[in-house]
């Protein structure tokens, strides 16, 4: 299963966020941490979630202003990981990818 499919649905993610008083944590603890280490302009927080499941041979790829499922057969050297999560086993895993046209394709 891809890292993406292990993400909670948007409704489950919001429920968990609310259950731990996430707004308060963001505006106090996380804010203070980011400011203390001057990371407030470098990193951001997002609510990890998914709106749908991907097939085993698909990846979520940002293309232009949207993200869409792409079959692995379409993935080329122009697809790179763009968003990562820290998994339960302590490893960073990509869950979203970005398509960037090759320089020679853009001309």
Coordinates of C-alpha atoms in Angstrom, one line a residue:
X1 CA 0.0 0.0 0.0
X2 CA 1.3 3.5 -0.8
X3 CA 1.9 6.0 1.9
X4 CA -0.9 8.1 0.4
X5 CA -3.5 5.4 1.1
X6 CA -2.5 5.2 4.7
X7 CA -3.5 8.8 5.2
X8 CA -6.8 9.3 7.0
X9 CA -9.9 10.6 5.1
X10 CA -10.5 14.3 5.4
X11 CA -13.3 13.8 7.8
X12 CA -11.2 11.5 10.1
X13 CA -8.3 13.9 9.9
X14 CA -10.4 16.9 11.0
X15 CA -12.0 14.9 13.8
X16 CA -8.6 13.9 15.1
X17 CA -7.3 17.5 14.8
X18 CA -10.4 18.8 16.7
X19 CA -10.1 16.0 19.4
X20 CA -6.6 17.2 20.3
X21 CA -7.5 20.9 20.1
X22 CA -5.3 21.3 17.1
X23 CA -6.0 25.0 16.6
X24 CA -4.6 25.7 20.0
X25 CA -1.5 23.5 19.4
X26 CA -0.8 25.3 16.1
X27 CA -1.2 28.8 17.5
X28 CA 0.9 28.1 20.6
X29 CA 3.3 25.1 20.7
X30 CA 4.0 24.9 17.0
X31 CA 4.1 28.6 16.5
X32 CA 6.6 29.0 19.3
X33 CA 8.8 26.1 18.0
X34 CA 8.9 27.5 14.4
X35 CA 9.7 31.1 15.7
X36 CA 12.3 29.9 18.1
X37 CA 14.3 28.2 15.4
X38 CA 13.5 30.8 12.7
X39 CA 11.7 28.2 10.6
X40 CA 8.4 30.1 10.2
X41 CA 9.3 31.1 6.7
X42 CA 10.9 27.7 5.8
X43 CA 8.4 25.1 6.9
X44 CA 4.6 24.9 7.2
X45 CA 2.0 22.6 8.8
X46 CA -0.6 20.8 6.8
X47 CA -3.4 18.5 7.8
X48 CA -2.4 15.2 6.2
X49 CA -5.4 13.6 4.6
X50 CA -6.7 12.0 1.4
X51 CA -9.9 12.4 -0.6
X52 CA -9.7 9.1 -2.4
X53 CA -7.6 5.9 -2.6
X54 CA -5.0 5.2 -5.2
X55 CA -4.5 2.0 -7.0
X56 CA -1.3 0.2 -6.2
X57 CA 0.1 1.3 -9.6
X58 CA -0.8 5.0 -9.1
X59 CA 0.8 8.0 -7.5
X60 CA -0.7 11.4 -6.7
X61 CA 1.1 13.9 -9.0
X62 CA 0.8 17.7 -9.0
X63 CA 0.5 19.0 -12.5
X64 CA -0.2 22.7 -13.0
X65 CA -2.6 23.8 -10.3
X66 CA -4.1 20.4 -9.4
X67 CA -3.1 17.0 -8.2
X68 CA -4.3 13.9 -10.1
X69 CA -3.7 10.2 -9.9
X70 CA -1.1 9.0 -12.5
X71 CA -0.4 5.4 -13.4
X72 CA 3.2 4.4 -12.9
X73 CA 3.5 3.8 -16.6
X74 CA 3.2 7.5 -17.1
X75 CA 5.9 8.3 -14.6
X76 CA 9.1 9.5 -16.1
X77 CA 12.3 11.0 -14.9
X78 CA 10.3 14.3 -14.6
X79 CA 8.3 13.0 -11.6
X80 CA 9.9 13.7 -8.3
X81 CA 8.6 13.4 -4.7
X82 CA 7.3 16.8 -3.4
X83 CA 5.6 16.0 -0.1
X84 CA 6.8 13.6 2.6
X85 CA 5.4 12.2 5.8
X86 CA 7.1 10.5 8.8
X87 CA 5.7 6.9 8.8
X88 CA 5.1 4.8 11.9
X89 CA 8.4 3.0 11.3
X90 CA 10.3 6.3 11.5
X91 CA 11.1 6.5 7.8
X92 CA 10.2 9.5 5.6
X93 CA 8.0 8.4 2.7
X94 CA 6.8 10.5 -0.2
X95 CA 3.0 10.7 -0.5
X96 CA 2.7 13.2 -3.3
X97 CA 4.8 13.9 -6.4
X98 CA 5.4 16.7 -8.8
X99 CA 5.7 16.7 -12.6
X100 CA 8.2 19.1 -14.0
X101 CA 8.7 19.2 -17.8
X102 CA 12.3 18.6 -18.9
X103 CA 14.0 21.7 -20.1
X104 CA 14.2 20.4 -23.6
X105 CA 10.5 19.6 -23.6
X106 CA 9.6 23.1 -22.4
X107 CA 11.1 24.8 -25.5

